[in-house]
Coordinates of C-alpha atoms and ligand atoms in Angstrom, one line a residue:
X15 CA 80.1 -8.5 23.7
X16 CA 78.1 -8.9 26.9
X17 CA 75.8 -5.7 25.1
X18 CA 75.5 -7.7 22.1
X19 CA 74.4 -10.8 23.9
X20 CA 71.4 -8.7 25.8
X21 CA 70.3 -7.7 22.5
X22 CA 69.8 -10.9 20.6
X23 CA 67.9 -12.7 24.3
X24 CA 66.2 -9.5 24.2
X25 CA 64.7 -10.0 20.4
X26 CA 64.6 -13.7 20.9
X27 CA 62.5 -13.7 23.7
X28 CA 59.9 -11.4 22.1
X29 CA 56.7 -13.0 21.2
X30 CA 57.4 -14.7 17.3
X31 CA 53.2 -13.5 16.8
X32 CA 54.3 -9.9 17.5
X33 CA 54.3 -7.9 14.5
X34 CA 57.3 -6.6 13.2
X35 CA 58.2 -3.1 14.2
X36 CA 56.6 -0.5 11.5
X37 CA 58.6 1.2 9.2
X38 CA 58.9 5.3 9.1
X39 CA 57.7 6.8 6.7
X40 CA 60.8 8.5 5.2
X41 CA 60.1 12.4 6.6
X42 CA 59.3 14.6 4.0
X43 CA 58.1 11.6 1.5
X44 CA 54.4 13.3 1.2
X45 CA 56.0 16.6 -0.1
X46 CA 57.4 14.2 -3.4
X47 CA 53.7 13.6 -4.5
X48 CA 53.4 15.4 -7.9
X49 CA 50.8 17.7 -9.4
X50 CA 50.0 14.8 -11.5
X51 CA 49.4 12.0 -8.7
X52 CA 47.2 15.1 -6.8
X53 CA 44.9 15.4 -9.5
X54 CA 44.9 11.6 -10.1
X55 CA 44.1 11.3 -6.8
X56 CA 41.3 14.2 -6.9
X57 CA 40.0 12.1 -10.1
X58 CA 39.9 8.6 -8.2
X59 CA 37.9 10.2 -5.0
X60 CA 35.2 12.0 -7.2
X61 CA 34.4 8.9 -8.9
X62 CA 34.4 7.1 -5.7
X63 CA 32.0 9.6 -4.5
X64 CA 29.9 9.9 -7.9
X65 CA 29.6 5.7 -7.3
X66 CA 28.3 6.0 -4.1
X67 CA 26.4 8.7 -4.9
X68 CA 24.8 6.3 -7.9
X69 CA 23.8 4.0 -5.8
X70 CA 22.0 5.5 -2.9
X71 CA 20.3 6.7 -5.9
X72 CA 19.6 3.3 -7.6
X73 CA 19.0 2.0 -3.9
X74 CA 16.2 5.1 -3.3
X75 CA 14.6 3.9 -6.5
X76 CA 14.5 0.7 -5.8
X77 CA 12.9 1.8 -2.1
X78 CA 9.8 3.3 -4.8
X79 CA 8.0 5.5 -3.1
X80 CA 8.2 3.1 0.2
X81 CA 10.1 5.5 2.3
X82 CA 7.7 8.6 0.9
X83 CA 4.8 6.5 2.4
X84 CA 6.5 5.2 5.6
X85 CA 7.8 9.0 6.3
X86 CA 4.3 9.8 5.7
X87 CA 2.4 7.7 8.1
X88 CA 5.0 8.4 10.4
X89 CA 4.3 12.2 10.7
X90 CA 0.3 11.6 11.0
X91 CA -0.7 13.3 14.0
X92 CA -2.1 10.9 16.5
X93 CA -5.3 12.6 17.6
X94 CA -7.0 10.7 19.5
X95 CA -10.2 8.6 19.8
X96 CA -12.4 12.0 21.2
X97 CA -11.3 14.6 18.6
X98 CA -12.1 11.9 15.9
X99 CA -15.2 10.9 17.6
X100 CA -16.4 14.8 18.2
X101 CA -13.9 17.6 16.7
X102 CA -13.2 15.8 13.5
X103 CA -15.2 17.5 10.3
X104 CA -15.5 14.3 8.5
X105 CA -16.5 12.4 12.0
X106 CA -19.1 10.9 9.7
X107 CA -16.8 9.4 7.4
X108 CA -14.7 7.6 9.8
X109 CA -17.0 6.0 11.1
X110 CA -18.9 4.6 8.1
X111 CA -15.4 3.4 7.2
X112 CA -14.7 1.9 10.7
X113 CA -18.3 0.3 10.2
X114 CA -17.4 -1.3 6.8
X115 CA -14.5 -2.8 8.1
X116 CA -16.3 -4.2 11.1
X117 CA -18.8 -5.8 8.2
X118 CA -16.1 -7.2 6.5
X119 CA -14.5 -8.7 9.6
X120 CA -17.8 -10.2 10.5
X121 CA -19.0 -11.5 7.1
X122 CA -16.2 -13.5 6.7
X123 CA -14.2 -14.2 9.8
X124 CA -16.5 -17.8 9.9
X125 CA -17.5 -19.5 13.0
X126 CA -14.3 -21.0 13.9
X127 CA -12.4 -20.0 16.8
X128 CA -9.0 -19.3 18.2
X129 CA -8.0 -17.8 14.8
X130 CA -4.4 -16.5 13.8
X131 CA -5.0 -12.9 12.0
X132 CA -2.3 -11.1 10.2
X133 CA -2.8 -7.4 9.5
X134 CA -0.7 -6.2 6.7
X135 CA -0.3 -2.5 6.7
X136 CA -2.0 -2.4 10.5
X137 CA -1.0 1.1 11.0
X138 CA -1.8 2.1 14.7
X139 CA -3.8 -0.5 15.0
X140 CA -7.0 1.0 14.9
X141 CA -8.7 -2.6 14.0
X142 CA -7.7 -4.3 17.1
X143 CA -10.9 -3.5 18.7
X144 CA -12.4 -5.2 15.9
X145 CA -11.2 -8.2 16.0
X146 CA -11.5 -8.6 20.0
X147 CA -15.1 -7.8 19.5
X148 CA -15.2 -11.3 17.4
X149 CA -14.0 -12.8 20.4
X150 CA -12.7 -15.7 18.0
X151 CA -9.2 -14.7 17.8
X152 CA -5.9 -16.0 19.2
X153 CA -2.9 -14.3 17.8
X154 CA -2.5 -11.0 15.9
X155 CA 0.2 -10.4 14.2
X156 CA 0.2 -7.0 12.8
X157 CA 3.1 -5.4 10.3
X158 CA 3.6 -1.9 8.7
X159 CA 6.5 -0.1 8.0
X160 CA 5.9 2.8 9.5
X161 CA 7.9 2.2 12.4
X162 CA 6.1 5.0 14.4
X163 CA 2.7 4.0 13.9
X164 CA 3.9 0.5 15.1
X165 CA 4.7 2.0 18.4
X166 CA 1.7 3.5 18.6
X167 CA 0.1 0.5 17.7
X168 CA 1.8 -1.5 20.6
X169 CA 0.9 1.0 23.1
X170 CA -2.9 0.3 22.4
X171 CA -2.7 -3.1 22.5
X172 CA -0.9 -2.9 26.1
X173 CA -3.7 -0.7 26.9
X174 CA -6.2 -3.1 26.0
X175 CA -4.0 -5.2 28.4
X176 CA -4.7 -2.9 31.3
X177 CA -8.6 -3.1 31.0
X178 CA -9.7 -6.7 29.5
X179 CA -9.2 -9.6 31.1
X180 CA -9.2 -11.9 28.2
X181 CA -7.5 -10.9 25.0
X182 CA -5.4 -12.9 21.9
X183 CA -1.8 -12.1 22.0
X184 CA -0.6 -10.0 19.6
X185 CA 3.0 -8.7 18.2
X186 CA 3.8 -6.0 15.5
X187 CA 6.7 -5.1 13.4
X188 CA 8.3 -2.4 11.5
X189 CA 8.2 -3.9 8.0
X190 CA 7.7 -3.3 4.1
X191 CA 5.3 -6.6 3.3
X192 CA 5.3 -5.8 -0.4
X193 CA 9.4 -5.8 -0.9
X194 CA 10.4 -8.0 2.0
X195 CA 9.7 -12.0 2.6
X196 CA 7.4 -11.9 6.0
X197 CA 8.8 -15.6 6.7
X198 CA 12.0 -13.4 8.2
X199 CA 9.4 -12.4 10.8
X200 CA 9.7 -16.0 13.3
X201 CA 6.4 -15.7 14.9
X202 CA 4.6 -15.5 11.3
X203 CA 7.0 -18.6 10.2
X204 CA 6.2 -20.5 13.2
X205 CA 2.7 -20.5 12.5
X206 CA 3.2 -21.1 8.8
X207 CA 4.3 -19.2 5.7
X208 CA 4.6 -21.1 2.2
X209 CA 8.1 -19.8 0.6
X210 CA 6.8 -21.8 -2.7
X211 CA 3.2 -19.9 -2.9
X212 CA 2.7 -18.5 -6.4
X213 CA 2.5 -19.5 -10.1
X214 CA 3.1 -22.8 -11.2
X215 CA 3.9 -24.5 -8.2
X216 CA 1.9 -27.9 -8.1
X217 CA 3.5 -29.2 -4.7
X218 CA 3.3 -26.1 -3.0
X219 CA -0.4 -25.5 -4.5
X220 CA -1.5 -29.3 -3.1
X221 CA 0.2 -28.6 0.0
X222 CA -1.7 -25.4 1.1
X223 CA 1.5 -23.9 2.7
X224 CA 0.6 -21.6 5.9
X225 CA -1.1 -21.6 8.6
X226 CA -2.7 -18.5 9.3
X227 CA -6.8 -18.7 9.1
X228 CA -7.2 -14.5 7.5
X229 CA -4.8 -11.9 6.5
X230 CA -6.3 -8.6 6.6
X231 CA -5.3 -5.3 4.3
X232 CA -7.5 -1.9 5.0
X233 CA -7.0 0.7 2.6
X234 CA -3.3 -0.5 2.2
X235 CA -3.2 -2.6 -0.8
X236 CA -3.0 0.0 -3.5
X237 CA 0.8 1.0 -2.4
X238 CA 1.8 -2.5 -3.6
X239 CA 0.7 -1.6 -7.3
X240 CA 3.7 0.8 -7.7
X241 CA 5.6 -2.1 -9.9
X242 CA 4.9 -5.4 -11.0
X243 CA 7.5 -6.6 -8.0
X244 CA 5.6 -4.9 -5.4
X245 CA 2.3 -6.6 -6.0
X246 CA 4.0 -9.5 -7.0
X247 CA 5.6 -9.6 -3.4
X248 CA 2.6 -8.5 -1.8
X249 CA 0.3 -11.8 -3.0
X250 CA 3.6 -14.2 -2.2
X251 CA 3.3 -12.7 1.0
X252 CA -0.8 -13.0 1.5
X253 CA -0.7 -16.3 0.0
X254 CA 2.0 -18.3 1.4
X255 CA 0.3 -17.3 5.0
X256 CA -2.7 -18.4 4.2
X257 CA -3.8 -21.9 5.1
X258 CA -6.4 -23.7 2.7
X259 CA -10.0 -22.3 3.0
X260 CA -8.1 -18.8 4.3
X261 CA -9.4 -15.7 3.9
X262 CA -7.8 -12.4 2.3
X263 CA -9.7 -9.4 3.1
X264 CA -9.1 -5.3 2.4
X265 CA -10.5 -2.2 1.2
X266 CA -8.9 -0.5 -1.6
X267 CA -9.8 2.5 -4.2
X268 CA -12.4 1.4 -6.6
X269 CA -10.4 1.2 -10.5
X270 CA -14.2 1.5 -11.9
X271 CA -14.4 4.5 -10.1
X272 CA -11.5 6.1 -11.5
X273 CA -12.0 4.3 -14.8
X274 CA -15.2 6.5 -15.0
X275 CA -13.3 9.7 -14.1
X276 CA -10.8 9.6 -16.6
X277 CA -13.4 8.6 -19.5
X278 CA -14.9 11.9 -18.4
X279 CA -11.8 13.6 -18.1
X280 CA -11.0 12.6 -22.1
X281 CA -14.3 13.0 -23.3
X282 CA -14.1 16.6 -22.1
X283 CA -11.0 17.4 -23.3
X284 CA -11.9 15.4 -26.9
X285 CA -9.5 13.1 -26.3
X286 CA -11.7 10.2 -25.9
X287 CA -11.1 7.1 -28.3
X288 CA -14.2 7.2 -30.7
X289 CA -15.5 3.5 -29.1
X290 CA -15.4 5.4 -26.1
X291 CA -18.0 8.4 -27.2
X292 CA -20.1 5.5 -29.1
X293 CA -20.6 3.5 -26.4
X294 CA -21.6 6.4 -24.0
X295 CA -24.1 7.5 -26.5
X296 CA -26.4 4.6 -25.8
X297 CA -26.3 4.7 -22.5
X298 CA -27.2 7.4 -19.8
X299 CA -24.4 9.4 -18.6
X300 CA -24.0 8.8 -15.2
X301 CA -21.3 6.8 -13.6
X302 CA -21.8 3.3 -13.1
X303 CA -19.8 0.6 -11.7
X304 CA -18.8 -2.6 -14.1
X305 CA -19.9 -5.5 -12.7
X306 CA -17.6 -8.2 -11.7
X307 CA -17.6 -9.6 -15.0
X308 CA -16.7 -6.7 -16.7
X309 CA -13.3 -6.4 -18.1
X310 CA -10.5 -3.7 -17.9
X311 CA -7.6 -5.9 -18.4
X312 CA -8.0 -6.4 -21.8
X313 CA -5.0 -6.6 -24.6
X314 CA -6.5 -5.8 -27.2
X315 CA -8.1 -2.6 -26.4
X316 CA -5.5 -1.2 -24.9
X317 CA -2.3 -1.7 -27.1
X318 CA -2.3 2.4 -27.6
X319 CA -2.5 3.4 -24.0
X320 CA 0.2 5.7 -22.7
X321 CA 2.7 4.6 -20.5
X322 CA 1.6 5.0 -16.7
X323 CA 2.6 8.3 -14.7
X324 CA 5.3 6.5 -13.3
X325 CA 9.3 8.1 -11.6
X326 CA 9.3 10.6 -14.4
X327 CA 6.1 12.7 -12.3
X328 CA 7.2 11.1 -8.8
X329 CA 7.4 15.1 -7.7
X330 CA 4.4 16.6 -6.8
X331 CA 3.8 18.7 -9.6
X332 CA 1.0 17.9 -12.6
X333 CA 2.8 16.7 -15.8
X334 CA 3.3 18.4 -19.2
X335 CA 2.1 16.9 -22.2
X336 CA 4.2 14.5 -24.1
X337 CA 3.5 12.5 -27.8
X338 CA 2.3 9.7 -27.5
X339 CA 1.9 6.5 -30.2
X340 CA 0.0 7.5 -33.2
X341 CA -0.9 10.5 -32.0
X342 CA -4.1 9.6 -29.7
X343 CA -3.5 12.2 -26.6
X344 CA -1.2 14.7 -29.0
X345 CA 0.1 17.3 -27.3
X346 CA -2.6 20.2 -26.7
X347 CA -0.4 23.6 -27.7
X348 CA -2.1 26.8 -26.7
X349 CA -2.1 29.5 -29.2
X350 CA 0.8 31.4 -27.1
X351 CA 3.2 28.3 -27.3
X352 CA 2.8 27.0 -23.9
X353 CA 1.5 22.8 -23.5
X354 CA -1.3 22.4 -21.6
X355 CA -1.4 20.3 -18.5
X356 CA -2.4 17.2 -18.8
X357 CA -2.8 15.7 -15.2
X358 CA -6.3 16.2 -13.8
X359 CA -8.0 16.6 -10.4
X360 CA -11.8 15.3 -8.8
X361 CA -12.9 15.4 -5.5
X362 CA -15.0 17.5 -3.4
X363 CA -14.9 19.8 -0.5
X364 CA -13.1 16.7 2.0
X365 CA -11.6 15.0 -0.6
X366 CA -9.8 14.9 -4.1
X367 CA -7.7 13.0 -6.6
X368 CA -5.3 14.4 -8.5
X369 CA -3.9 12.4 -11.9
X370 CA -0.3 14.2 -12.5
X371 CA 0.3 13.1 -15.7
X372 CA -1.2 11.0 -18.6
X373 CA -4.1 8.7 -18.1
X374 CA -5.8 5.9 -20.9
X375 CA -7.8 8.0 -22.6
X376 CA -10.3 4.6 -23.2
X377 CA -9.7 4.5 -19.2
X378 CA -7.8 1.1 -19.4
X379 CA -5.0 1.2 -16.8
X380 CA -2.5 -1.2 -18.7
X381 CA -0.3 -2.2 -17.9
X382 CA -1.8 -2.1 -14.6
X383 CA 1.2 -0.9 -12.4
X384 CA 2.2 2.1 -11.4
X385 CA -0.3 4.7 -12.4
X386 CA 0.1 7.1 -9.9
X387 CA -2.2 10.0 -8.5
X388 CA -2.5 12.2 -5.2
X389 CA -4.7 11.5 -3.2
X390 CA -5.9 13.9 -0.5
X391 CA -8.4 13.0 2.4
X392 CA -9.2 15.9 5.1
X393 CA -7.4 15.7 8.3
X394 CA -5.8 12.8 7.2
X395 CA -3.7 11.0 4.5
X396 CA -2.0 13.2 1.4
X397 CA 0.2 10.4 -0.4
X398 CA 0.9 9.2 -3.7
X399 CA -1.0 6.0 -4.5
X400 CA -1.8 3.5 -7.1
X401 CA -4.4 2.3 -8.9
X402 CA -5.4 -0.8 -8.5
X403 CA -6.7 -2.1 -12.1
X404 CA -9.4 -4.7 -10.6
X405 CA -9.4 -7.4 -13.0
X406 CA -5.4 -7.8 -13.5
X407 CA -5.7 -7.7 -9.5
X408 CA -8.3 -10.4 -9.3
X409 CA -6.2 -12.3 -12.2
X410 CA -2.8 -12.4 -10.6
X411 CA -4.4 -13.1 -7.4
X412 CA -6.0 -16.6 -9.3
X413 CA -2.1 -17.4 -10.2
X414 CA -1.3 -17.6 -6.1
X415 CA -4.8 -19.6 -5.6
X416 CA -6.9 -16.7 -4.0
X417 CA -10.6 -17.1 -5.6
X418 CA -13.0 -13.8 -5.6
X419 CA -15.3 -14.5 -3.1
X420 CA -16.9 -11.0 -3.0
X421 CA -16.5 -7.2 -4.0
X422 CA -18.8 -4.5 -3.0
X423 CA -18.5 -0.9 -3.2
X424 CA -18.6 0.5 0.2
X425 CA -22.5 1.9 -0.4
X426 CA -23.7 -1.3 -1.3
X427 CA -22.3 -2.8 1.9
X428 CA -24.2 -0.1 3.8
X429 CA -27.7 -1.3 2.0
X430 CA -26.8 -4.8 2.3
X431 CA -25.2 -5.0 6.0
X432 CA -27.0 -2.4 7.5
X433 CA -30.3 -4.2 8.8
X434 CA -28.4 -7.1 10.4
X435 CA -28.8 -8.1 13.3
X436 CA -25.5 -7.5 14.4
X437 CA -24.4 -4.7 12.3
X438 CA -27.3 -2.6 12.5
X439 CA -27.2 -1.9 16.0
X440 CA -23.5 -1.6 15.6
X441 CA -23.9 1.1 13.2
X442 CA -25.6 3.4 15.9
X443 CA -23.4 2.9 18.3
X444 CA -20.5 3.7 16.0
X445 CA -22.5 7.0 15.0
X446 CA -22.8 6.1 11.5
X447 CA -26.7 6.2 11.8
X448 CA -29.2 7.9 14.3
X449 CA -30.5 5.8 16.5
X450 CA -34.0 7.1 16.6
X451 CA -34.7 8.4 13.2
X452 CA -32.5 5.6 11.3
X453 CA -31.0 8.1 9.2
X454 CA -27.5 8.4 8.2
X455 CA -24.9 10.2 10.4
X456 CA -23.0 10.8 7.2
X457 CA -23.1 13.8 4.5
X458 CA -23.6 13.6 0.8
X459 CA -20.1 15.1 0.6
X460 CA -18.6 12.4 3.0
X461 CA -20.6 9.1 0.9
X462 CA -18.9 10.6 -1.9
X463 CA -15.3 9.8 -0.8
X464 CA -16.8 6.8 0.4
X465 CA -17.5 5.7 -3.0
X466 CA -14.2 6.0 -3.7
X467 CA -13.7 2.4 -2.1
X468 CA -14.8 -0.8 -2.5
X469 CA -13.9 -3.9 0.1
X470 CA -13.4 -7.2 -1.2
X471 CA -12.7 -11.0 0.1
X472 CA -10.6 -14.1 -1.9
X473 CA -10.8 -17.2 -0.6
X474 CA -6.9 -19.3 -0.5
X475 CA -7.6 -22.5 -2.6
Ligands
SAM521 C1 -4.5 4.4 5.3 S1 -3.3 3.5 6.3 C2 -4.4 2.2 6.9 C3 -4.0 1.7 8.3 C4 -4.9 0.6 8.8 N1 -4.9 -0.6 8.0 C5 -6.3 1.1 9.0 O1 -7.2 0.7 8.3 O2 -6.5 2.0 9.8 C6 -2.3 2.7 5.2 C7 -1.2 1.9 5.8 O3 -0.5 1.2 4.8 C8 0.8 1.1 5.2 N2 1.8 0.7 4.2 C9 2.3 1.4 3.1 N3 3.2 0.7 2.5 C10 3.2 -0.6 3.0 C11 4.0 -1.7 2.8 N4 4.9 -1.8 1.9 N5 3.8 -2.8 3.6 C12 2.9 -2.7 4.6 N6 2.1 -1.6 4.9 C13 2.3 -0.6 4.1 C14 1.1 2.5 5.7 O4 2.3 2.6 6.5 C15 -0.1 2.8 6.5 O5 -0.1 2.5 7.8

């Protein structure tokens, strides 16, 4: 009795939130699974697995070539400022580019002060001794998503710290601007960034949205024209940070340029659209660039291009020959059997561009995204990029209110810039031009890749 009694005040007084105790598994119970549930069992994890394994891969594609790009950028060797100023063989070249991007920077940065500058794609932050030379600025804000370059980056701007007394504050982060919404970023929401910025938005279009005065994008934009979402993003982005009467400056490959390359490239091969061999007969044959007004966005022409070079050749290999509608760029099939390639490499000794698969044999990229090539600089940068079809650029960027205020191949921006009074002596203390005979630092080989660029400025509207 009196055991009995202990028992129940002993289970009464437990705690009523106490779970009950757990029940044994009967020993033994594991050894009644059957052949049948095993394999069930077997079939349930593999397609577990097999989902999973569906979508990392439909996340990876979604990621583009983004983490191919950031990996890349991330494994660049950090050299330093004396082997690129002295050891480097293309010394020249990196310092007419530095040089055009100081001339952009200038031309356009205007005469107000305490500006707010966002750097899209900053890398290591080799501009921000550019823009403390305006001395008109008062906030950098610099993104990439290479997450090691933006270290680097950060460790030269606290070494500019250390030795000037007076510099803007500036703050970087690891991020992809062309997938992700900057206005996550609170620094570049603070100052102002228009969620509504884009087509067919009146209010937001009235309103002017941000607040920042440029946004800046050297040699960066052309990773954005992977997919129609990418550049898409990338002018939400630009746009909705820009104030009214802001400015949107970059470099980026020249789609003339390669335009005239693959004209070539078809001609040769007798591939070439017959409006493309008439036309060249009554002119000269050497490469020119269409002029602003020229069009290669243009439906009608184009309705037979192939389909751009797009996942199918994201390896690094040139692609084989495939049909294609009505039989324009048929499949070239060697006596032995074998298909030709059809990709298709230019360049010189320091750099070259390789096409891995089909290109517009009347040289019209459309539709503009995603035509992908190699692109391969000495010393530096080996990475799949995009063209960047000008005049579908300069269209979409109308939609998001950014007006063409200027394009210039980088040689013309040499002949223009280079007597000013600013600029000029700047150029010979950059090394891009001797300082007592006036001639250029740079080789015929190095203003060749040079051409391969051409800087630009929109004004937000
Ligand atoms: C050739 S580097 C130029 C770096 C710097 N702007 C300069 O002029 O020295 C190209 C940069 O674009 C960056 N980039 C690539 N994809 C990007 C993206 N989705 N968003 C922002 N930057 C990107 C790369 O990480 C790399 O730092």
């Amino acid at each position: 009795m009196a055991g009995g009694d202990r028992k129940r005040t002993r289970s009464a007084s437990r705690s009523p939130s106490r779970s009950p105790p757990r029940q044994r598994k009967r020993p033994g119970a594991g050894t009644r699974l059957t052949a049948a549930d095993r394999e069930a069992a077997r079939k349930r994890q593999e397609e577990r697995d097999q989902e999973a394994a569906q979508a990392a891969q439909r996340e990876a594609a979604q990621r583009g070539i983004h983490d191919a790009v950031k990996q890349h950028y991330n494994m660049v060797p950090e050299r330093g400022r004396e082997f690129r100023k002295t050891d480097s063989k293309i010394k020249g070249l990196r310092s007419f580019n530095n040089w055009i991007k100081s001339s952009t920077i200038q031309k356009f940065i205007g005469d107000e002060r305490n500006l707010r500058i966002l750097d899209i794609g900053c890398g290591k932050g080799g501009d921000l001794g550019k823009w403390q030379a305006s001395r008109k600025v008062e906030l950098y804000v610099g993104c990439d998503p290479a997450d090691v370059s933006i270290k680097q980056a950060k460790d030269r701007y606290a070494e500019m710290q250390r030795k000037q007394r007076r510099l803007f504050h500036a703050e970087f982060y690891a991020k992809d601007c062309f997938g992700e919404w900057l206005g996550d970023i609170p620094i570049i929401k603070e100052v102002g960034i228009d969620p509504a910025a884009g087509p067919g938005n009146a209010m937001s279009q009235r309103w002017g949205g941000g607040g920042w005065d440029m946004v800046t994008m050297m040699f960066c934009m052309h990773y954005a024209f992977e997919s129609e979402e990418k550049a898409k993003g990338m002018l939400r982005n630009v746009s909705g940070a820009l104030k009214k009467g802001g400015r949107f400056i970059g470099c980026i490959p020249n789609s003339d340029m390669l335009t005239q390359r693959v004209i070539e490239h078809h001609k040769a091969k007798g591939t070439a659209p017959p409006e493309v061999n008439a036309a060249d007969d009554e002119e000269d044959d050497r490469p020119t660039f269409a002029s602003d007004d020229e069009d290669d966005w243009d439906p009608e022409k184009s309705l037979d291009s192939p389909k751009p070079n797009d996942s199918e050749h994201a390896d690094d290999t040139i692609g084989k020959a495939e049909d294609t509608k009505k039989g324009k760029a048929k499949k070239d099939v060697e006596e032995d059997g074998e298909v030709e390639e059809e990709g298709f490499k230019f360049g010189n000794s320091i750099y070259s561009v390789r096409f891995p698969g089909k290109t517009p044999p009347d040289g019209t990229f459309r539709p503009p995204y995603g035509w992908k090539y190699f692109y391969f600089l000495e010393e530096a940068v080996e990475a799949p990029e995009y063209v960047v079809p000008w005049e579908a650029f300069r269209a979409l960027a109308e939609d998001y209110n950014l007006e063409l205020q200027y394009r210039k191949p980088f040689r013309e921006v040499w002949e223009e810039q280079k007597d000013d009074p600013e600029l000029g002596p700047l150029s010979e203390r950059m090394g891009v031009r001797d300082r007592s005979t006036g001639r250029l630092l740079t080789t015929e080989e190095e203003l060749d890749a040079a051409d391969f660029y051409h800087t630009f400025c929109f004004y937000k509207v």
